[in-house]
Short mmCIF file of C-alpha atoms in Angstrom, two decimals:
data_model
loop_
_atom_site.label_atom_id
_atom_site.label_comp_id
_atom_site.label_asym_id
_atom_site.label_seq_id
_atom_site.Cartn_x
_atom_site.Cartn_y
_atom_site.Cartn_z
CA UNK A 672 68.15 26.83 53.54
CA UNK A 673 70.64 29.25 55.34
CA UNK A 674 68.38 31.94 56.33
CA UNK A 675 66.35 28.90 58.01
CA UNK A 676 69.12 28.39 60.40
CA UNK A 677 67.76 30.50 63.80
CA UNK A 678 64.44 28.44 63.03
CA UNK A 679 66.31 25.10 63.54
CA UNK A 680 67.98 26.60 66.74
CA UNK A 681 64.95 27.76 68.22
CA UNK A 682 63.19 24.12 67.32
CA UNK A 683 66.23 22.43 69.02
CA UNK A 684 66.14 24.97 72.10
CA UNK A 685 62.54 24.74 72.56
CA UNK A 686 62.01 20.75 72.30
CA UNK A 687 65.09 20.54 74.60
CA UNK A 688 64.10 22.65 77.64
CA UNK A 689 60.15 21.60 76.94
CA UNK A 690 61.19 18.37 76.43
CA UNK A 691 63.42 18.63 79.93
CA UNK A 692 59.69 20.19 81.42
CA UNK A 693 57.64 17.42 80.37
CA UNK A 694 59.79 14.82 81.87
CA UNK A 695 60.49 16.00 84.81
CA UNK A 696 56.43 16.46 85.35
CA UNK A 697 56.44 13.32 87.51
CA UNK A 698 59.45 13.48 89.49
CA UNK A 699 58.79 16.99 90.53
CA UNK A 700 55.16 16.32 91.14
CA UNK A 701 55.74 13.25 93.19
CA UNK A 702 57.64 15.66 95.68
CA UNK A 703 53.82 17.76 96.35
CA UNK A 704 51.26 15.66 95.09
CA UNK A 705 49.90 12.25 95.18
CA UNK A 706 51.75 10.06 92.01
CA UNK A 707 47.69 9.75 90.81
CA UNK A 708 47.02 13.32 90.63
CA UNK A 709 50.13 13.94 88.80
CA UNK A 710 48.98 11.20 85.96
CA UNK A 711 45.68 13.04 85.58
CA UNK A 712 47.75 16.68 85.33
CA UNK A 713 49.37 15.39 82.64
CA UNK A 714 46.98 12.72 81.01
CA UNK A 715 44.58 16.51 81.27
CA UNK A 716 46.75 18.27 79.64
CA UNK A 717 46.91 16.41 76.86
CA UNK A 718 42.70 16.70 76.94
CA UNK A 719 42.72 20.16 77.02
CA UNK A 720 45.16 20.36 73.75
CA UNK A 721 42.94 18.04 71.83
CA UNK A 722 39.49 20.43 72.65
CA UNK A 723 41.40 23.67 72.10
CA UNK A 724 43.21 22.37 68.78
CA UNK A 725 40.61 23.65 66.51
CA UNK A 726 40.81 27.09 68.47
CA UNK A 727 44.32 27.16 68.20
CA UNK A 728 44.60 26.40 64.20
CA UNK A 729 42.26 29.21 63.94
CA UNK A 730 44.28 31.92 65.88
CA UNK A 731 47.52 30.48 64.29
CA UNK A 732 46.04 31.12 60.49
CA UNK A 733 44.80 34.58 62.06
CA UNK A 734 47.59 36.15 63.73
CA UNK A 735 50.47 34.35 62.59
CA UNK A 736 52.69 31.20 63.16
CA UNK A 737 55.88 33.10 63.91
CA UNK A 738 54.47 35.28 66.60
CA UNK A 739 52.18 32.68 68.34
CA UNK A 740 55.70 30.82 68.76
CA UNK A 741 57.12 33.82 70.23
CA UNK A 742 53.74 33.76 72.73
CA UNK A 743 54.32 30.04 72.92
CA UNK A 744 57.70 30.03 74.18
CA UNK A 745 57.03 33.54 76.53
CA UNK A 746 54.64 31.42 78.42
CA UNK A 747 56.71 28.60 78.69
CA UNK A 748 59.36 30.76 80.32
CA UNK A 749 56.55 31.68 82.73
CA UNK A 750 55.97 27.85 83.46
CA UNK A 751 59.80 27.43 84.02
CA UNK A 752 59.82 30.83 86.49
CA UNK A 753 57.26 28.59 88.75
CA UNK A 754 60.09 26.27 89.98
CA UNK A 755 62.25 29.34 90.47
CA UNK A 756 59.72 30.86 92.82
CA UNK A 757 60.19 27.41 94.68
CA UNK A 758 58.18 23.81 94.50
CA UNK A 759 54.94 23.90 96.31
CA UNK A 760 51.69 22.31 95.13
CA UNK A 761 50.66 25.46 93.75
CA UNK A 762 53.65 26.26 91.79
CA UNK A 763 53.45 23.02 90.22
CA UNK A 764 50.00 22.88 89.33
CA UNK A 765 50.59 26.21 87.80
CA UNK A 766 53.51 24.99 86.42
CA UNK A 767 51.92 22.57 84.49
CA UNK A 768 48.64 24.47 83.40
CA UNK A 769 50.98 27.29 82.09
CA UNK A 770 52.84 24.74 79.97
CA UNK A 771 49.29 22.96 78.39
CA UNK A 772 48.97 25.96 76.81
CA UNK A 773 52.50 26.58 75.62
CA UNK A 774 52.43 23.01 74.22
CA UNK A 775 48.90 23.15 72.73
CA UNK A 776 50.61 26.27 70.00
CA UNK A 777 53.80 24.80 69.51
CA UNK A 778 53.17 21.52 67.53
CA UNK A 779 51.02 22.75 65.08
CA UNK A 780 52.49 26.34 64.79
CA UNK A 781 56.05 24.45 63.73
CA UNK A 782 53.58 22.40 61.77
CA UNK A 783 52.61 25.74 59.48
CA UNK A 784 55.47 27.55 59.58
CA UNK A 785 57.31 25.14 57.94
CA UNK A 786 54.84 24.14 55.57
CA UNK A 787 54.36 27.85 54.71
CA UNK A 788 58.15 28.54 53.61
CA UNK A 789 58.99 24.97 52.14
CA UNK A 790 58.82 25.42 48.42
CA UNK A 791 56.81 22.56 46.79
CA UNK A 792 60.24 20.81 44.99
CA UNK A 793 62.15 21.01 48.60
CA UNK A 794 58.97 20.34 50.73
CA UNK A 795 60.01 16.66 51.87
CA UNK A 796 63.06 18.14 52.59
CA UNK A 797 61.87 20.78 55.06
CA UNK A 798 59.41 18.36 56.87
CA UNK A 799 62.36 16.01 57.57
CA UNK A 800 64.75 18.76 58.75
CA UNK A 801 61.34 19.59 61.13
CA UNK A 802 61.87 16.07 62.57
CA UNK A 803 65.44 15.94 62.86
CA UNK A 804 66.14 19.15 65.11
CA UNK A 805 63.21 18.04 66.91
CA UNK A 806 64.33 14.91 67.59
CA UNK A 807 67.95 16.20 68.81
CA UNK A 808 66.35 18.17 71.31
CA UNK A 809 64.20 15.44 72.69
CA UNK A 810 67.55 13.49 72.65
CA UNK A 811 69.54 16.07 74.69
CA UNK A 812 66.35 16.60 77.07
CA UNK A 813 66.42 12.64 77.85
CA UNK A 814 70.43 12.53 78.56
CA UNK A 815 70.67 15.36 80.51
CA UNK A 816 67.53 14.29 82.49
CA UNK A 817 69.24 12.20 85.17
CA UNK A 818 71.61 14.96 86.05
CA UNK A 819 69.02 17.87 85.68
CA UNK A 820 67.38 15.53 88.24
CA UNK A 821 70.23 16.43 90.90
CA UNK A 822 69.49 19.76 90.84
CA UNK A 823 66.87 21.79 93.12
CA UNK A 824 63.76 23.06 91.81
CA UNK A 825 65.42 26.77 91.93
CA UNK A 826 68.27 25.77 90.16
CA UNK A 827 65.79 23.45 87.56
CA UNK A 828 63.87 26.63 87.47
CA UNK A 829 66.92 29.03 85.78
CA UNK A 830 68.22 26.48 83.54
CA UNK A 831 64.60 25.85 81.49
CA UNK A 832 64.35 29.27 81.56
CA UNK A 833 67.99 29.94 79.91
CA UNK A 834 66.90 26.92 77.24
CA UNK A 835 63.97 28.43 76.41
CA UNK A 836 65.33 31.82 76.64
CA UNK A 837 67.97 30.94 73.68
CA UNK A 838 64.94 29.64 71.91
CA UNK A 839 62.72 32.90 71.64
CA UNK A 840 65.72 34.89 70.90
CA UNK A 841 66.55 32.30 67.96
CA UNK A 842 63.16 33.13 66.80
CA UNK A 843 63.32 36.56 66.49
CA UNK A 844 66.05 36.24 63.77
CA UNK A 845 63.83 33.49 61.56
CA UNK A 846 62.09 34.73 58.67
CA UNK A 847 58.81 35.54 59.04
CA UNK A 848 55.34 34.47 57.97
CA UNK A 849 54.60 34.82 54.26
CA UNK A 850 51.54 32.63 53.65
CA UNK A 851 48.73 30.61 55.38
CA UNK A 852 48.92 27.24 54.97
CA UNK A 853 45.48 25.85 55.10
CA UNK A 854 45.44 28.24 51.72
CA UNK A 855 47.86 25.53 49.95
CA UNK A 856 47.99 21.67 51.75
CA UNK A 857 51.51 20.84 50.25
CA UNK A 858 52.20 17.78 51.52
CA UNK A 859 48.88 15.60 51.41
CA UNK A 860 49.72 13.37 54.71
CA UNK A 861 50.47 16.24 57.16
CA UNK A 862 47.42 17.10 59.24
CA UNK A 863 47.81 20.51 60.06
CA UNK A 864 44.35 21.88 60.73
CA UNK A 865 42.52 19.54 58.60
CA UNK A 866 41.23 18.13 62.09
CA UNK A 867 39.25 21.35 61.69
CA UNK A 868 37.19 19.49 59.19
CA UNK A 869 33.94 18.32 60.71
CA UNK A 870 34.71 14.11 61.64
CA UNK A 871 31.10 13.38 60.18
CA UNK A 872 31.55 14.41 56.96
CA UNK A 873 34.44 11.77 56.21
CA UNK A 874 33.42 8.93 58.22
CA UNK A 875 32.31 7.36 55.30
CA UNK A 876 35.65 7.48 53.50
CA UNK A 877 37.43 6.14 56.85
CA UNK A 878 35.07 2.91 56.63
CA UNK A 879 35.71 2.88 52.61
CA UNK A 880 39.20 2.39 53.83
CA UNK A 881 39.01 -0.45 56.34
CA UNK A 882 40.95 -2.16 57.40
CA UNK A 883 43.98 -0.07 57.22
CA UNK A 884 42.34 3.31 58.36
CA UNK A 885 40.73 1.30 61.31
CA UNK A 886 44.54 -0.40 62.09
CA UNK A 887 46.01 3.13 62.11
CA UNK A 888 43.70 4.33 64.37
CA UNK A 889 44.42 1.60 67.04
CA UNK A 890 48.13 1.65 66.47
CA UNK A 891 48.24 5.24 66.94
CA UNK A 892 46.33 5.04 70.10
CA UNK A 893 47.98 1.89 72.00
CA UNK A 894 51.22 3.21 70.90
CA UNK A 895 50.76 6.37 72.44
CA UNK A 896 49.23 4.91 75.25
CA UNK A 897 52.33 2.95 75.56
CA UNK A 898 55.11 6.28 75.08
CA UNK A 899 52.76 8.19 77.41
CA UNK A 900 52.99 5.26 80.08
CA UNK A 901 57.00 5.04 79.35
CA UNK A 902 57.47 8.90 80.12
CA UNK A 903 55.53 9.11 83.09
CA UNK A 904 57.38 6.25 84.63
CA UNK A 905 60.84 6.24 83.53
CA UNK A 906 61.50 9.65 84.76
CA UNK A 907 60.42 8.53 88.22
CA UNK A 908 62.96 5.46 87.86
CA UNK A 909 65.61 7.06 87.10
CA UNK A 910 65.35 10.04 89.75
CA UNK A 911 64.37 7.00 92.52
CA UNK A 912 67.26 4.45 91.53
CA UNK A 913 71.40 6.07 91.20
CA UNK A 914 72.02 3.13 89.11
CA UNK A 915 69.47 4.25 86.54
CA UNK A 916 71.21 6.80 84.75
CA UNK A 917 71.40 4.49 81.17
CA UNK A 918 67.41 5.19 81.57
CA UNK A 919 68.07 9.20 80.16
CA UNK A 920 69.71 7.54 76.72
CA UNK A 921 66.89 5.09 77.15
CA UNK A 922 64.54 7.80 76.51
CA UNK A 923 65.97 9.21 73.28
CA UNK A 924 66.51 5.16 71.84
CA UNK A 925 62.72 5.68 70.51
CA UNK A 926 63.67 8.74 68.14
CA UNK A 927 66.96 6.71 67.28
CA UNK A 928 65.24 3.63 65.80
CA UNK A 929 63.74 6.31 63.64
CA UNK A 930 66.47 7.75 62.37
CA UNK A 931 68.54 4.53 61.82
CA UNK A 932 66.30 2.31 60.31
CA UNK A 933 63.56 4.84 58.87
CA UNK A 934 65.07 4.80 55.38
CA UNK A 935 65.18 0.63 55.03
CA UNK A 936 61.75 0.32 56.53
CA UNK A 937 60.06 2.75 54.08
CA UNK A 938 61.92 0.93 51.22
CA UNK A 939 60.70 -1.87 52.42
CA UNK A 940 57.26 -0.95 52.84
CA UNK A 941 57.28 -0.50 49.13
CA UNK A 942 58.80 -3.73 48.15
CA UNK A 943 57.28 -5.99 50.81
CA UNK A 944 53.99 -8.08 51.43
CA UNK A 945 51.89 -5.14 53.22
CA UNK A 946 49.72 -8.24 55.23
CA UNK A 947 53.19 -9.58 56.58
CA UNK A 948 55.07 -6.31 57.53
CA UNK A 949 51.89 -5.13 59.78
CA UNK A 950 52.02 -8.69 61.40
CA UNK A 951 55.04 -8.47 62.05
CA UNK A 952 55.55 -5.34 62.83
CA UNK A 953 52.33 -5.29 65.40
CA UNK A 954 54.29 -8.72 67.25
CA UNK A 955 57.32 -7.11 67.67
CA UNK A 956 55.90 -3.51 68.67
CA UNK A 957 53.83 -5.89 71.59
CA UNK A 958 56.56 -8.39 72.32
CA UNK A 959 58.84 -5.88 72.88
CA UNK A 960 56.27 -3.42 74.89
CA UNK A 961 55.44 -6.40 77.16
CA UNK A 962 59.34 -7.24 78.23
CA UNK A 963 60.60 -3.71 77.87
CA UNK A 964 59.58 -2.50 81.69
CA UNK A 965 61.06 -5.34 82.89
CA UNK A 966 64.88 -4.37 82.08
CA UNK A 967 65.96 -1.26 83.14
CA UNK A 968 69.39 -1.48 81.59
CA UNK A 969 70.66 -2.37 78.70
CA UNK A 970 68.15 -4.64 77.46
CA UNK A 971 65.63 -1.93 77.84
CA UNK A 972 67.59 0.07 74.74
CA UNK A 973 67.33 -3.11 73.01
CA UNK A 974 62.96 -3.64 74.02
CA UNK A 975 62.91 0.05 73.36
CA UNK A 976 64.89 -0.28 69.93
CA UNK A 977 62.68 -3.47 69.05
CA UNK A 978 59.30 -1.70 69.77
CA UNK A 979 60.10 1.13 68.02
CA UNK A 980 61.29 -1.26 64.92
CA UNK A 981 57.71 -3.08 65.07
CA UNK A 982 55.97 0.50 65.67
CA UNK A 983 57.63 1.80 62.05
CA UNK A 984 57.26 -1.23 60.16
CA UNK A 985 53.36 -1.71 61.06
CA UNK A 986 52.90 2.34 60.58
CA UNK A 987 54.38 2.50 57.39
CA UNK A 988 53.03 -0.92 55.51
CA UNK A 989 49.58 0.60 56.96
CA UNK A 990 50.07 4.00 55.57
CA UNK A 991 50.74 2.43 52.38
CA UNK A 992 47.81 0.25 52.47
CA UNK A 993 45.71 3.12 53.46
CA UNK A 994 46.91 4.71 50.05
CA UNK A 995 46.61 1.77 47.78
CA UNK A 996 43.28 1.31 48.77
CA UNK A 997 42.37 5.47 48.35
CA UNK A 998 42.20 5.80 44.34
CA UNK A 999 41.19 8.82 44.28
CA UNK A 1000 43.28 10.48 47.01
CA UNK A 1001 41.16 13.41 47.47
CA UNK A 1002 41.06 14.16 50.87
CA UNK A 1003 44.06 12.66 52.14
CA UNK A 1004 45.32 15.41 54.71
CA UNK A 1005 41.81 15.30 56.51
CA UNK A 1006 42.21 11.52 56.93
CA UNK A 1007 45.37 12.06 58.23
CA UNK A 1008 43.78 14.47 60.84
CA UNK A 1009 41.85 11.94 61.69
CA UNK A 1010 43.67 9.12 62.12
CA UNK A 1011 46.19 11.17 64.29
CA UNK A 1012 43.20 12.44 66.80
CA UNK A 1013 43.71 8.79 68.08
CA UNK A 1014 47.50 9.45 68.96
CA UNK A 1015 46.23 12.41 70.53
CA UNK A 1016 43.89 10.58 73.16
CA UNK A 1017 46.14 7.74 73.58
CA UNK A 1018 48.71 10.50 75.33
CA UNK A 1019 46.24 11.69 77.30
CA UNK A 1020 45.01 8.21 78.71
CA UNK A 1021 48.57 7.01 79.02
CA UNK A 1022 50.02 8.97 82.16
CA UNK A 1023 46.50 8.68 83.59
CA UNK A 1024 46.80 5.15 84.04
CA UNK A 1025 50.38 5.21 84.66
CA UNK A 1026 49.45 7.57 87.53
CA UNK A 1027 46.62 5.19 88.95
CA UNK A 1028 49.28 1.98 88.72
CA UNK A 1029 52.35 2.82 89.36
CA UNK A 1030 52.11 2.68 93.36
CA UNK A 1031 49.33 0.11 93.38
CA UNK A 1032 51.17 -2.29 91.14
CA UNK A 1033 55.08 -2.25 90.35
CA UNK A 1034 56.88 0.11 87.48
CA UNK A 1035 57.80 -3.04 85.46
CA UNK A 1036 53.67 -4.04 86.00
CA UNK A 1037 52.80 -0.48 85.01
CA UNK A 1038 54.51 -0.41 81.87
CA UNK A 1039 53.21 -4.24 80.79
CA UNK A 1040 49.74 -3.15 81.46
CA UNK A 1041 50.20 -0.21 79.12
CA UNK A 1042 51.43 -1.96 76.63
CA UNK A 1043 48.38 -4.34 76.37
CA UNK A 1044 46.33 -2.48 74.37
CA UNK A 1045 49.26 -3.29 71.52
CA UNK A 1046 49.23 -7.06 71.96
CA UNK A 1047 44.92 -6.26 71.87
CA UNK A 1048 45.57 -4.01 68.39
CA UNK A 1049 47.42 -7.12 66.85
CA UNK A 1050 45.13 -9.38 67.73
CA UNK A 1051 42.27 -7.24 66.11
CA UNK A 1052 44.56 -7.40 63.16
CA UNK A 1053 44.94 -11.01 63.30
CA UNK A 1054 40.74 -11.20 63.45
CA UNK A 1055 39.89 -8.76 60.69
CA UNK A 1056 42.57 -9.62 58.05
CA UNK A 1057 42.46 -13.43 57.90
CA UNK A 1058 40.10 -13.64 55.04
CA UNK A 1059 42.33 -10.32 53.41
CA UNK A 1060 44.13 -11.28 50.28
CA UNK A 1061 47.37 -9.91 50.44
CA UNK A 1062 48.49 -6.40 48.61
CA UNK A 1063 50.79 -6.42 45.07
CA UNK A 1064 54.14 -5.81 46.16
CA UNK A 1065 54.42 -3.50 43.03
CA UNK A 1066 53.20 -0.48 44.70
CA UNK A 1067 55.31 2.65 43.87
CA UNK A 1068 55.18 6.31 44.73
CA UNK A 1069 53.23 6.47 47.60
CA UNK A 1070 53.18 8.98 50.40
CA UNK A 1071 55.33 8.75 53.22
CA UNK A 1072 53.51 8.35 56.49
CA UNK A 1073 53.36 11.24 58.52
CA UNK A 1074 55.96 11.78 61.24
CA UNK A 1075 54.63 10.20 64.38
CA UNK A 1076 56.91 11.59 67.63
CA UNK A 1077 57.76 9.03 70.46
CA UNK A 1078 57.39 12.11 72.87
CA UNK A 1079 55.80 14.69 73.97
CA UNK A 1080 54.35 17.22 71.10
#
C-alpha cells in the first residue's frame, strides 16, 4: 500500500485545485457573462463528458490510465493559466472548455487505475481509499473557497496552477499501468466502461429489475440535479454575502455524512425492511432538499447533513434490492453503468436550470425548485410500491453500492 502513496497525493492535489476550478465556475463567470450562460457552460460540460465517455474509455484501455492522467492534469494546468492571462469572456469560456476535457479523463482514468493494481483480496480496500482522498480534496476545495474568493483572477490563476502542479509531479512517482481493466471487472458494481455496452441489449434486464433499477435511476438523477443546483449557487452566495463564509464547510458537509454514517447505514441496509429505509430515506433526502436553501447558516449543515442521510439510506436499501431481486448476477457492472448514466445527466441539467433561476427567482427559490424532482422521485415510489410486499430482512452478502460523489467528477 506504500508504493501507492504519490497516487493518493496526486488524487488529493488534483480533486482539490479541480475541485477549487469547478466552484469557482459561477462566481468568476458572473463577473463576464450573463449568470444563464454560465449555467449552460457548465450544465454543457457535463453533456459533452457523457457523449465523449465511450471515446474516452477507449483511449484510456489504449494508451494507458497513468499517462492520460498526466494529459489530464497538463490540460488542466492550461485551464488554470487562462485566469493568469487575466478574466475576460474569452479566457473564461476557454477556461472552462479546457477543463471539460480534463474532467471528462479524470473520473474514469482513477476509476481503472485503481481497479488495475487492487489485488482481488484488498480490492474493497483500494476503492474506499479512492473515495477517501477524493473526498479530502473536495473538502479542502470547499473551505478554502470563500477565501480563494478574495483573491484576483491572476492571483486565482497561480494558485490552481501550483495545486495541480503538485498533482502531476505526484504522479510521476506512482506506479505505473500493469493491466487493462475491462480485461478483469473486479468489483461487479463499479461501472468503469461497461457504459460502453450497447443500452439496448440490457434493457430487458433493467425492466426484469423494476422497481429498484427504475428507483435508482430517478434517485440518481434528482439527486444530482439537486448537488448540481447546490454548486452552482452556493458559490455565488458565499462570494456575494461576507457573512457567508460557514457556506465553504457547507460544501464539504455532503462528503461528511458519508463518511460518518456510511458504515451504520450499510449495516443497516442489511438488517432493515428494504420498503421502509427507501421511504424514508426518499422523505428525508426531499424534506431536507426543500428547507435546505432556505438557511444559509448553520441549519444549512444540518438540511445538508439530513439530505445526504436520506440520499444514503434510499441508495443503499435500493442497491440491495436491486441485488436481491438479480439471481443470477451476471451482468451486474453494466447495470451499474447504466443506472449511473442518469447521475450523469442530472449534473448536466442541474446548473442549467440553476443558471435560468437564479436571477429570475431568489437563491433560496432556486435551490427548492431543484430539489423537486426528489419530492417527485418519492412520490413515484410511493405509487409503484404500494401493492410491493416487503423484502426478508435476512439478506446477507450483498454488494456495496457504488460510490456516488456529492461533487463534481
Amino acid at each position: 500500500m506504500k508504493k501507492f502513496l504519490p497516487f493518493w497525493i496526486f488524487l488529493v492535489f488534483f480533486k482539490f485545485g479541480a475541485g477549487l476550478h469547478y466552484s469557482l465556475i459561477s462566481p468568476l463567470g458572473e463577473k463576464v457573462l450573463p449568470i444563464w450562460i454560465v449555467g449552460l457552460i457548465m450544465g454543457g460540460g457535463s453533456i459533452i463528458q457523457l457523449i465523449l465517455d465511450v471515446p474516452a474509455g477507449h483511449l484510456l484501455d489504449k494508451y494507458g490510465y497513468k499517462r492520460l492522467l498526466k494529459i489530464t492534469t497538463v490540460i488542466f494546468l492550461a485551464a488554470t493559466l487562462c485566469y493568469v492571462v487575466g478574466l475576460t469572456r474569452i479566457t473564461f469560456i476557454v477556461s472552462a472548455i479546457i477543463a471539460t476535457f480534463g474532467w471528462l479523463f479524470f473520473g474514469p482514468g482513477i476509476n481503472a487505475y485503481v481497479l488495475s493494481h487492487a489485488p482481488k483480496e484488498h480490492s474493497g480496500k483500494f476503492i474506499s481509499l479512492r473515495d477517501v482522498f477524493g473526498s479530502i480534496g473536495t473538502v479542502l476545495a470547499s473551505a478554502v473557497l470563500p477565501f480563494i474568493l478574495l483573491f484576483n483572477p491572476h492571483n486565482i490563476g497561480y494558485i490552481l496552477f501550483a495545486l495541480l502542479g503538485v498533482s502531476l509531479i505526484a504522479l510521476f512517482f506512482a506506479p505505473n499501468d500493469t493491466t487493462l481493466v475491462h480485461q478483469e471487472i473486479k468489483i461487479p458494481t463499479q461501472h468503469y466502461y461497461i457504459k460502453r455496452e450497447s443500452l439496448i441489449n440490457i434493457v430487458r434486464e433493467i425492466k426484469s429489475l423494476n422497481p429498484a433499477s427504475t428507483m435508482l435511476m430517478l434517485l440518481n438523477m434528482s439527486g444530482a440535479i439537486f448537488y448540481g443546483a447546490i454548486w452552482f449557487v452556493v458559490p455565488l452566495i458565499i462570494a456575494h454575502q461576507a457573512d457567508a463564509k460557514l457556506l465553504g464547510i457547507g460544501l464539504g458537509i455532503f462528503d461528511f455524512a458519508i463518511v460518518t454514517l456510511g458504515f451504520i447505514l450499510g449495516n443497516l441496509a442489511d438488517t432493515a425492511n428494504k420498503r421502509t429505509l427507501v421511504f424514508f430515506g426518499l422523505l428525508t433526502f426531499s424534506i431536507s432538499g426543500l428547507f435546505i436553501g432556505f438557511n444559509f447558516n448553520l441549519l444549512f449543515l444540518l438540511f445538508g447533513f439530513l439530505a445526504t442521510t436520506g440520499d444514503e439510506m434510499a441508495g443503499l436499501s435500493l442497491w440491495s434490492w436491486l441485488h436481491a431481486l438479480d439471481k443470477n448476477h451476471a451482468h451486474d457492472g453494466r447495470i451499474s453503468g447504466v443506472i449511473n448514466l442518469s447521475q450523469d445527466l442530472g449534473w448536466a441539467i442541474g446548473p442549467i436550470v440553476a443558471g435560468f433561476l437564479y436571477y429570475t427567482v431568489t437563491p433560496s427559490i432556486t435551490i427548492l425548485l431543484c430539489s423537486i424532482p426528489i419530492f417527485l422521485t418519492w412520490l413515484v415510489y410511493v405509487y409503484t410500491t404500494h401493492s410491493i410486499i416487503p423484502l426478508s430482512a435476512d439478506l446477507k452478502n450483498i454488494s456495496k453500492m457504488p460510490h456516488r460523489t456529492r461533487h463534481r467528477h
